[in-house]
mmCIF file of C-alpha atoms and ligand atoms in Angstrom:
data_model
loop_
_atom_site.group_PDB
_atom_site.id
_atom_site.type_symbol
_atom_site.label_atom_id
_atom_site.label_comp_id
_atom_site.label_asym_id
_atom_site.label_seq_id
_atom_site.Cartn_x
_atom_site.Cartn_y
_atom_site.Cartn_z
ATOM 1 C CA MET A 1 97.419 44.611 -45.255
ATOM 2 C CA GLU A 2 98.531 45.234 -48.786
ATOM 3 C CA GLY A 3 96.815 43.388 -51.605
ATOM 4 C CA ARG A 4 94.196 41.688 -49.501
ATOM 5 C CA VAL A 5 90.666 41.968 -50.806
ATOM 6 C CA TRP A 6 87.903 41.639 -48.226
ATOM 7 C CA TYR A 7 84.659 40.216 -49.558
ATOM 8 C CA LEU A 8 81.765 41.384 -47.420
ATOM 9 C CA PRO A 9 79.054 38.753 -47.008
ATOM 10 C CA HIS A 10 76.607 40.023 -49.585
ATOM 11 C CA MET A 11 72.905 39.471 -49.324
ATOM 12 C CA PRO A 12 71.306 36.957 -51.717
ATOM 13 C CA THR A 13 70.024 38.706 -54.825
ATOM 14 C CA ASP A 14 67.233 36.204 -55.392
ATOM 15 C CA PRO A 15 64.782 38.100 -57.651
ATOM 16 C CA ALA A 16 61.914 36.552 -55.701
ATOM 17 C CA LEU A 17 63.019 38.624 -52.689
ATOM 18 C CA GLN A 18 62.469 41.817 -54.691
ATOM 19 C CA ASP A 19 59.093 40.554 -55.892
ATOM 20 C CA ILE A 20 57.918 39.646 -52.380
ATOM 21 C CA ALA A 21 59.210 42.957 -50.999
ATOM 22 C CA HIS A 22 57.425 44.855 -53.776
ATOM 23 C CA ALA A 23 54.145 43.081 -52.948
ATOM 24 C CA LEU A 24 54.713 43.729 -49.231
ATOM 25 C CA ARG A 25 55.176 47.462 -49.861
ATOM 26 C CA GLN A 26 51.719 47.603 -51.518
ATOM 27 C CA ALA A 27 49.912 45.137 -49.262
ATOM 28 C CA GLN A 28 47.149 46.067 -46.855
ATOM 29 C CA ARG A 29 46.181 42.588 -45.593
ATOM 30 C CA VAL A 30 49.085 40.163 -45.125
ATOM 31 C CA VAL A 31 48.807 36.550 -43.978
ATOM 32 C CA VAL A 32 51.972 34.625 -43.075
ATOM 33 C CA LEU A 33 51.896 30.865 -42.458
ATOM 34 C CA THR A 34 54.848 29.394 -40.575
ATOM 35 C CA GLY A 35 56.067 25.886 -39.908
ATOM 36 C CA ALA A 36 58.924 24.268 -38.033
ATOM 37 C CA GLY A 37 61.483 25.700 -40.472
ATOM 38 C CA VAL A 38 61.083 29.225 -39.090
ATOM 39 C CA SER A 39 62.312 27.897 -35.715
ATOM 40 C CA ALA A 40 65.098 25.717 -37.161
ATOM 41 C CA GLU A 41 67.717 28.470 -36.747
ATOM 42 C CA SER A 42 66.710 28.758 -33.099
ATOM 43 C CA GLY A 43 67.832 25.169 -32.659
ATOM 44 C CA THR A 44 64.460 23.375 -32.507
ATOM 45 C CA PRO A 45 64.321 20.279 -34.743
ATOM 46 C CA THR A 46 61.852 20.339 -37.635
ATOM 47 C CA PHE A 47 59.372 17.489 -37.889
ATOM 48 C CA ARG A 48 60.777 15.783 -40.887
ATOM 49 C CA ASP A 49 64.430 16.134 -39.907
ATOM 50 C CA ALA A 50 65.751 13.056 -38.163
ATOM 51 C CA MET A 51 65.208 13.159 -34.409
ATOM 52 C CA THR A 52 68.471 13.361 -32.508
ATOM 53 C CA GLY A 53 69.814 11.993 -29.244
ATOM 54 C CA LEU A 54 67.555 10.336 -26.709
ATOM 55 C CA TRP A 55 64.555 10.355 -29.014
ATOM 56 C CA ALA A 56 66.337 9.343 -32.210
ATOM 57 C CA SER A 57 64.580 5.981 -32.176
ATOM 58 C CA PHE A 58 61.112 7.552 -31.963
ATOM 59 C CA ASN A 59 59.151 8.993 -34.859
ATOM 60 C CA PRO A 60 57.208 12.111 -33.732
ATOM 61 C CA GLU A 61 54.171 10.766 -35.525
ATOM 62 C CA GLU A 62 54.281 7.715 -33.213
ATOM 63 C CA LEU A 63 54.387 9.808 -30.068
ATOM 64 C CA ALA A 64 52.095 12.676 -31.042
ATOM 65 C CA THR A 65 48.829 10.695 -30.990
ATOM 66 C CA PRO A 66 46.006 10.089 -28.474
ATOM 67 C CA GLU A 67 46.639 6.334 -28.886
ATOM 68 C CA ALA A 68 50.320 6.702 -27.898
ATOM 69 C CA PHE A 69 49.280 8.726 -24.839
ATOM 70 C CA GLU A 70 46.682 6.093 -23.921
ATOM 71 C CA ARG A 71 49.214 3.307 -24.398
ATOM 72 C CA ASN A 72 52.152 4.913 -22.614
ATOM 73 C CA PRO A 73 51.365 8.271 -20.952
ATOM 74 C CA GLU A 74 54.717 8.260 -19.157
ATOM 75 C CA LEU A 75 56.765 8.018 -22.387
ATOM 76 C CA VAL A 76 54.648 10.605 -24.237
ATOM 77 C CA THR A 77 54.670 13.150 -21.412
ATOM 78 C CA ARG A 78 58.424 12.685 -20.850
ATOM 79 C CA TRP A 79 58.997 13.367 -24.586
ATOM 80 C CA TYR A 80 56.788 16.448 -24.530
ATOM 81 C CA ASP A 81 58.350 17.826 -21.349
ATOM 82 C CA GLN A 82 61.786 17.338 -22.964
ATOM 83 C CA ARG A 83 60.586 19.296 -26.034
ATOM 84 C CA ARG A 84 58.922 21.966 -23.825
ATOM 85 C CA LEU A 85 62.168 22.603 -21.925
ATOM 86 C CA GLY A 86 64.118 22.484 -25.198
ATOM 87 C CA CYS A 87 61.894 25.204 -26.704
ATOM 88 C CA MET A 88 62.283 27.356 -23.577
ATOM 89 C CA ALA A 89 66.077 27.091 -23.920
ATOM 90 C CA CYS A 90 65.891 28.405 -27.490
ATOM 91 C CA LEU A 91 65.734 32.064 -28.477
ATOM 92 C CA PRO A 92 63.721 33.683 -31.247
ATOM 93 C CA ASN A 93 65.919 33.999 -34.349
ATOM 94 C CA PRO A 94 66.104 36.886 -36.875
ATOM 95 C CA GLY A 95 63.288 35.261 -38.868
ATOM 96 C CA HIS A 96 60.888 35.454 -35.900
ATOM 97 C CA LEU A 97 61.999 39.022 -35.190
ATOM 98 C CA ALA A 98 61.498 39.997 -38.844
ATOM 99 C CA LEU A 99 57.896 38.734 -38.781
ATOM 100 C CA ALA A 100 57.245 40.796 -35.653
ATOM 101 C CA ARG A 101 58.645 43.858 -37.465
ATOM 102 C CA MET A 102 56.557 43.105 -40.554
ATOM 103 C CA GLU A 103 53.442 43.161 -38.350
ATOM 104 C CA ARG A 104 54.448 46.492 -36.768
ATOM 105 C CA GLU A 105 55.042 48.062 -40.196
ATOM 106 C CA LEU A 106 51.647 46.878 -41.511
ATOM 107 C CA THR A 107 49.815 47.987 -38.390
ATOM 108 C CA ALA A 108 51.543 51.387 -38.408
ATOM 109 C CA ARG A 109 50.152 52.101 -41.861
ATOM 110 C CA GLY A 110 46.647 50.906 -40.982
ATOM 111 C CA GLY A 111 47.061 47.544 -42.617
ATOM 112 C CA ARG A 112 46.370 44.114 -41.169
ATOM 113 C CA PHE A 113 48.843 41.296 -40.431
ATOM 114 C CA THR A 114 47.877 37.770 -39.340
ATOM 115 C CA LEU A 115 50.432 35.130 -38.385
ATOM 116 C CA LEU A 116 49.148 31.577 -38.732
ATOM 117 C CA THR A 117 51.596 29.173 -37.125
ATOM 118 C CA GLN A 118 51.762 25.385 -37.028
ATOM 119 C CA ASN A 119 54.478 25.681 -34.398
ATOM 120 C CA VAL A 120 53.865 25.008 -30.725
ATOM 121 C CA ASP A 121 57.067 26.604 -29.359
ATOM 122 C CA ARG A 122 55.727 30.177 -28.758
ATOM 123 C CA LEU A 123 58.908 31.683 -30.215
ATOM 124 C CA HIS A 124 56.748 34.053 -32.304
ATOM 125 C CA GLN A 125 55.222 35.431 -29.109
ATOM 126 C CA ARG A 126 58.653 35.817 -27.546
ATOM 127 C CA ALA A 127 59.803 37.699 -30.665
ATOM 128 C CA GLY A 128 56.990 40.230 -30.222
ATOM 129 C CA SER A 129 54.416 39.062 -32.777
ATOM 130 C CA GLN A 130 50.879 39.905 -31.605
ATOM 131 C CA ASN A 131 48.168 38.690 -33.962
ATOM 132 C CA ILE A 132 48.995 34.966 -33.885
ATOM 133 C CA VAL A 133 46.762 31.969 -34.603
ATOM 134 C CA GLU A 134 48.194 28.754 -33.090
ATOM 135 C CA LEU A 135 46.819 26.113 -35.455
ATOM 136 C CA HIS A 136 48.321 23.199 -33.524
ATOM 137 C CA GLY A 137 48.104 24.594 -29.981
ATOM 138 C CA THR A 138 51.166 25.071 -27.796
ATOM 139 C CA ILE A 139 53.525 22.865 -25.819
ATOM 140 C CA MET A 140 53.784 25.567 -23.134
ATOM 141 C CA VAL A 141 50.242 24.908 -21.875
ATOM 142 C CA TRP A 142 48.992 21.524 -20.608
ATOM 143 C CA ARG A 143 45.439 20.468 -19.746
ATOM 144 C CA CYS A 144 43.647 18.004 -17.494
ATOM 145 C CA THR A 145 42.412 14.865 -19.276
ATOM 146 C CA ARG A 146 39.347 14.807 -16.972
ATOM 147 C CA THR A 147 38.192 18.431 -16.845
ATOM 148 C CA GLY A 148 40.096 20.057 -19.728
ATOM 149 C CA ARG A 149 41.277 22.810 -17.383
ATOM 150 C CA GLU A 150 44.523 24.347 -18.698
ATOM 151 C CA VAL A 151 47.671 25.027 -16.663
ATOM 152 C CA THR A 152 51.045 26.546 -17.593
ATOM 153 C CA PRO A 153 53.733 24.331 -16.014
ATOM 154 C CA PRO A 154 56.666 26.232 -14.446
ATOM 155 C CA PRO A 155 59.920 26.589 -16.466
ATOM 156 C CA GLU A 156 61.583 23.578 -14.846
ATOM 157 C CA PRO A 157 61.523 19.794 -15.488
ATOM 158 C CA MET A 158 58.312 18.070 -14.443
ATOM 159 C CA GLN A 159 58.761 15.920 -11.352
ATOM 160 C CA ALA A 160 56.504 12.987 -12.166
ATOM 161 C CA PHE A 161 55.404 11.254 -15.376
ATOM 162 C CA PRO A 162 52.669 11.265 -16.393
ATOM 163 C CA PRO A 163 52.025 14.531 -14.458
ATOM 164 C CA LYS A 164 48.793 14.576 -12.489
ATOM 165 C CA SER A 165 46.313 17.457 -12.613
ATOM 166 C CA ASP A 166 44.705 18.956 -9.470
ATOM 167 C CA ASP A 167 41.345 17.753 -10.807
ATOM 168 C CA GLY A 168 42.058 14.056 -10.462
ATOM 169 C CA GLY A 169 43.119 13.482 -14.081
ATOM 170 C CA LEU A 170 46.442 13.440 -15.937
ATOM 171 C CA LEU A 171 48.044 16.448 -17.603
ATOM 172 C CA ARG A 172 48.641 16.318 -21.372
ATOM 173 C CA PRO A 173 50.132 19.017 -23.611
ATOM 174 C CA SER A 174 47.575 21.336 -25.236
ATOM 175 C CA VAL A 175 48.823 20.497 -28.721
ATOM 176 C CA VAL A 176 46.874 19.009 -31.627
ATOM 177 C CA TRP A 177 47.820 15.352 -31.980
ATOM 178 C CA PHE A 178 47.572 13.394 -35.234
ATOM 179 C CA GLY A 179 43.970 12.399 -35.688
ATOM 180 C CA GLU A 180 42.672 15.269 -33.531
ATOM 181 C CA MET A 181 40.713 18.242 -34.848
ATOM 182 C CA LEU A 182 42.264 21.693 -34.944
ATOM 183 C CA PRO A 183 40.692 24.222 -32.555
ATOM 184 C CA GLU A 184 37.515 25.573 -34.212
ATOM 185 C CA SER A 185 38.477 29.126 -33.252
ATOM 186 C CA ALA A 186 41.885 28.766 -34.936
ATOM 187 C CA LEU A 187 40.314 27.502 -38.154
ATOM 188 C CA ALA A 188 37.697 30.272 -38.187
ATOM 189 C CA ALA A 189 40.351 32.937 -37.577
ATOM 190 C CA SER A 190 42.533 31.485 -40.344
ATOM 191 C CA PHE A 191 39.845 31.482 -43.007
ATOM 192 C CA GLU A 192 38.654 34.931 -41.956
ATOM 193 C CA ALA A 193 42.204 36.286 -42.387
ATOM 194 C CA LEU A 194 42.750 34.477 -45.701
ATOM 195 C CA ASP A 195 39.464 35.784 -47.098
ATOM 196 C CA GLY A 196 40.425 39.130 -48.618
ATOM 197 C CA CYS A 197 44.155 39.009 -47.941
ATOM 198 C CA ASP A 198 46.349 40.549 -50.647
ATOM 199 C CA LEU A 199 49.668 38.921 -49.765
ATOM 200 C CA PHE A 200 50.277 35.365 -48.511
ATOM 201 C CA ILE A 201 53.772 34.234 -47.435
ATOM 202 C CA SER A 202 54.409 30.591 -46.493
ATOM 203 C CA VAL A 203 57.575 30.272 -44.391
ATOM 204 C CA GLY A 204 59.404 27.112 -43.309
ATOM 205 C CA THR A 205 56.724 24.535 -43.874
ATOM 206 C CA SER A 206 56.802 21.482 -46.114
ATOM 207 C CA SER A 207 53.085 22.124 -46.728
ATOM 208 C CA VAL A 208 52.116 18.457 -46.417
ATOM 209 C CA VAL A 209 49.788 18.658 -43.389
ATOM 210 C CA GLN A 210 46.211 19.833 -43.893
ATOM 211 C CA PRO A 211 44.459 22.204 -43.564
ATOM 212 C CA ALA A 212 47.509 24.552 -43.510
ATOM 213 C CA ALA A 213 48.763 23.022 -46.758
ATOM 214 C CA SER A 214 45.664 24.329 -48.543
ATOM 215 C CA PHE A 215 45.759 27.893 -47.205
ATOM 216 C CA VAL A 216 47.662 29.025 -50.307
ATOM 217 C CA PHE A 217 44.618 28.160 -52.455
ATOM 218 C CA TYR A 218 42.273 30.201 -50.249
ATOM 219 C CA ALA A 219 44.695 33.108 -50.585
ATOM 220 C CA LYS A 220 44.820 32.700 -54.361
ATOM 221 C CA ARG A 221 41.033 32.682 -54.468
ATOM 222 C CA SER A 222 41.091 36.011 -52.623
ATOM 223 C CA GLY A 223 43.285 37.384 -55.397
ATOM 224 C CA ALA A 224 46.364 37.551 -53.144
ATOM 225 C CA THR A 225 49.956 37.462 -54.335
ATOM 226 C CA THR A 226 51.280 34.151 -53.012
ATOM 227 C CA SER A 227 54.879 33.455 -52.020
ATOM 228 C CA GLU A 228 57.139 31.108 -50.142
ATOM 229 C CA VAL A 229 60.396 31.394 -48.138
ATOM 230 C CA ASN A 230 62.084 28.012 -47.809
ATOM 231 C CA PRO A 231 65.509 26.458 -48.509
ATOM 232 C CA GLU A 232 63.951 23.821 -50.763
ATOM 233 C CA ASP A 233 60.895 23.179 -52.902
ATOM 234 C CA THR A 234 57.734 22.180 -51.053
ATOM 235 C CA ALA A 235 54.331 20.786 -51.994
ATOM 236 C CA ILE A 236 53.073 24.293 -52.833
ATOM 237 C CA THR A 237 56.112 25.678 -54.695
ATOM 238 C CA ARG A 238 54.489 25.157 -58.092
ATOM 239 C CA TRP A 239 51.410 27.101 -56.996
ATOM 240 C CA VAL A 240 53.002 30.255 -55.553
ATOM 241 C CA ASP A 241 53.792 33.403 -57.553
ATOM 242 C CA HIS A 242 57.228 33.879 -55.936
ATOM 243 C CA ALA A 243 59.432 31.270 -54.234
ATOM 244 C CA ALA A 244 62.514 32.636 -52.418
ATOM 245 C CA ARG A 245 65.102 29.962 -51.687
ATOM 246 C CA GLY A 246 67.039 30.182 -48.426
ATOM 247 C CA LYS A 247 66.820 30.237 -44.652
ATOM 248 C CA SER A 248 64.077 32.396 -43.169
ATOM 249 C CA GLY A 249 66.483 33.868 -40.606
ATOM 250 C CA LEU A 250 68.363 35.423 -43.523
ATOM 251 C CA LEU A 251 65.648 36.086 -46.100
ATOM 252 C CA LEU A 252 62.863 37.574 -43.950
ATOM 253 C CA PRO A 253 65.031 40.453 -42.630
ATOM 254 C CA GLU A 254 66.161 41.059 -46.230
ATOM 255 C CA ILE A 255 62.554 41.202 -47.439
ATOM 256 C CA ASN A 256 61.830 43.782 -44.700
ATOM 257 C CA ARG A 257 64.920 45.790 -45.695
ATOM 258 C CA LEU A 258 63.868 45.869 -49.338
ATOM 259 C CA ALA A 259 60.233 46.644 -48.481
ATOM 260 C CA PHE A 260 60.595 49.155 -45.670
ATOM 261 C CA ASP A 261 64.144 50.570 -45.616
ATOM 262 C CA ASP A 262 65.051 51.126 -49.245
HETATM 263 P P1 OAD B 301 58.396 20.017 -41.622
HETATM 264 O O1 OAD B 301 59.547 19.430 -40.879
HETATM 265 O O2 OAD B 301 57.454 19.123 -42.382
HETATM 266 O O3 OAD B 301 58.929 21.071 -42.695
HETATM 267 C C1 OAD B 301 59.872 22.026 -42.290
HETATM 268 C C2 OAD B 301 60.184 22.878 -43.501
HETATM 269 O O4 OAD B 301 61.092 23.876 -43.076
HETATM 270 C C3 OAD B 301 60.869 22.098 -44.628
HETATM 271 O O5 OAD B 301 60.259 22.447 -45.867
HETATM 272 C C4 OAD B 301 62.319 22.594 -44.574
HETATM 273 O O6 OAD B 301 62.886 22.673 -45.879
HETATM 274 C C5 OAD B 301 62.113 23.982 -44.033
HETATM 275 N N1 OAD B 301 63.270 24.565 -43.360
HETATM 276 C C6 OAD B 301 64.302 23.921 -42.759
HETATM 277 N N2 OAD B 301 65.186 24.834 -42.266
HETATM 278 C C7 OAD B 301 64.675 26.067 -42.567
HETATM 279 C C8 OAD B 301 65.107 27.400 -42.342
HETATM 280 N N3 OAD B 301 66.258 27.687 -41.710
HETATM 281 N N4 OAD B 301 64.326 28.421 -42.803
HETATM 282 C C9 OAD B 301 63.179 28.162 -43.468
HETATM 283 N N5 OAD B 301 62.705 26.916 -43.708
HETATM 284 C C10 OAD B 301 63.460 25.890 -43.266
HETATM 285 O O7 OAD B 301 57.585 20.901 -40.577
HETATM 286 P P2 OAD B 301 56.147 21.531 -40.779
HETATM 287 O O8 OAD B 301 55.890 21.824 -42.226
HETATM 288 O O9 OAD B 301 56.032 22.644 -39.826
HETATM 289 O O10 OAD B 301 51.793 18.816 -37.028
HETATM 290 O O11 OAD B 301 55.181 20.351 -40.304
HETATM 291 C C11 OAD B 301 53.798 20.642 -40.314
HETATM 292 C C12 OAD B 301 53.162 19.814 -39.251
HETATM 293 O O12 OAD B 301 53.556 18.439 -39.422
HETATM 294 C C13 OAD B 301 53.618 20.147 -37.845
HETATM 295 O O13 OAD B 301 52.960 21.252 -37.315
HETATM 296 C C14 OAD B 301 53.234 18.874 -37.114
HETATM 297 C C15 OAD B 301 53.729 17.859 -38.115
HETATM 298 O O14 OAD B 301 52.934 16.722 -38.143
HETATM 299 C C16 OAD B 301 51.284 18.401 -35.814
HETATM 300 O O15 OAD B 301 52.009 18.145 -34.875
HETATM 301 C C17 OAD B 301 49.811 18.284 -35.803
#
């Protein structure tokens, strides 16, 4: 093949990647915050992307509320079961797998790694991450509206909407709806991890929903190096020390390579 020049896909040389990798090499207590963007490459829609298909005419913020469930439990539970099955059909992407590796590397050297996620899809668990705090609950577990008892529905479409619990109530997803409080235990675990961390990485979140959007300030107060991995600027970009621009499925493995393999 005379004369043909093959250009290998080269990795981004964003200087922020080197800076984050350098901080990761030195870190002992790492906190990573993820949002819907880390699952985007697995095929799950982010919150602020337009909804597609059947649900295009619904705004998540209209369906993800106690009032919507009260008003139309059939519609809300159908939507959530559709999302639950959609998440099950997705696979963890290289970004999820890279965060699981990051945790293994920290743990192997006696460090500490905490993954705070706003996501409800459990793709981090399926990628092998261990120390996870689910800030907004999970779509994979539902609970009785009367007794609060939790069940894990089987991996197949629900047969009736709204689904009934065995305790005489309805079943609702164990996710945090707009206007609901985050689980106390999740908040306590988050602030405990942020207090004293030395590296904070925000991945795939627009950082507009509290309290997650303020975690970067708690990390800064602990003296941590703060960073972000996202294709575009977010509400915290101007506050972080290093902002790497790009998809997490590409950049997180590169950060690991620079931090652990070079
Ligand atoms: P958003 O949809 O607000 O933000 C997703 C972020 O991911 C955006 O900043 C995108 O630029 C970024 N993104 C898109 N593709 C990406 C990729 N391949 N790699 C990395 N980043 C990518 O979703 P969240 O910030 O997670 O709360 O939303 C936070 C909360 O708002 C959700 O947990 C939900 C919603 O209201 C509740 O349901 C309580």
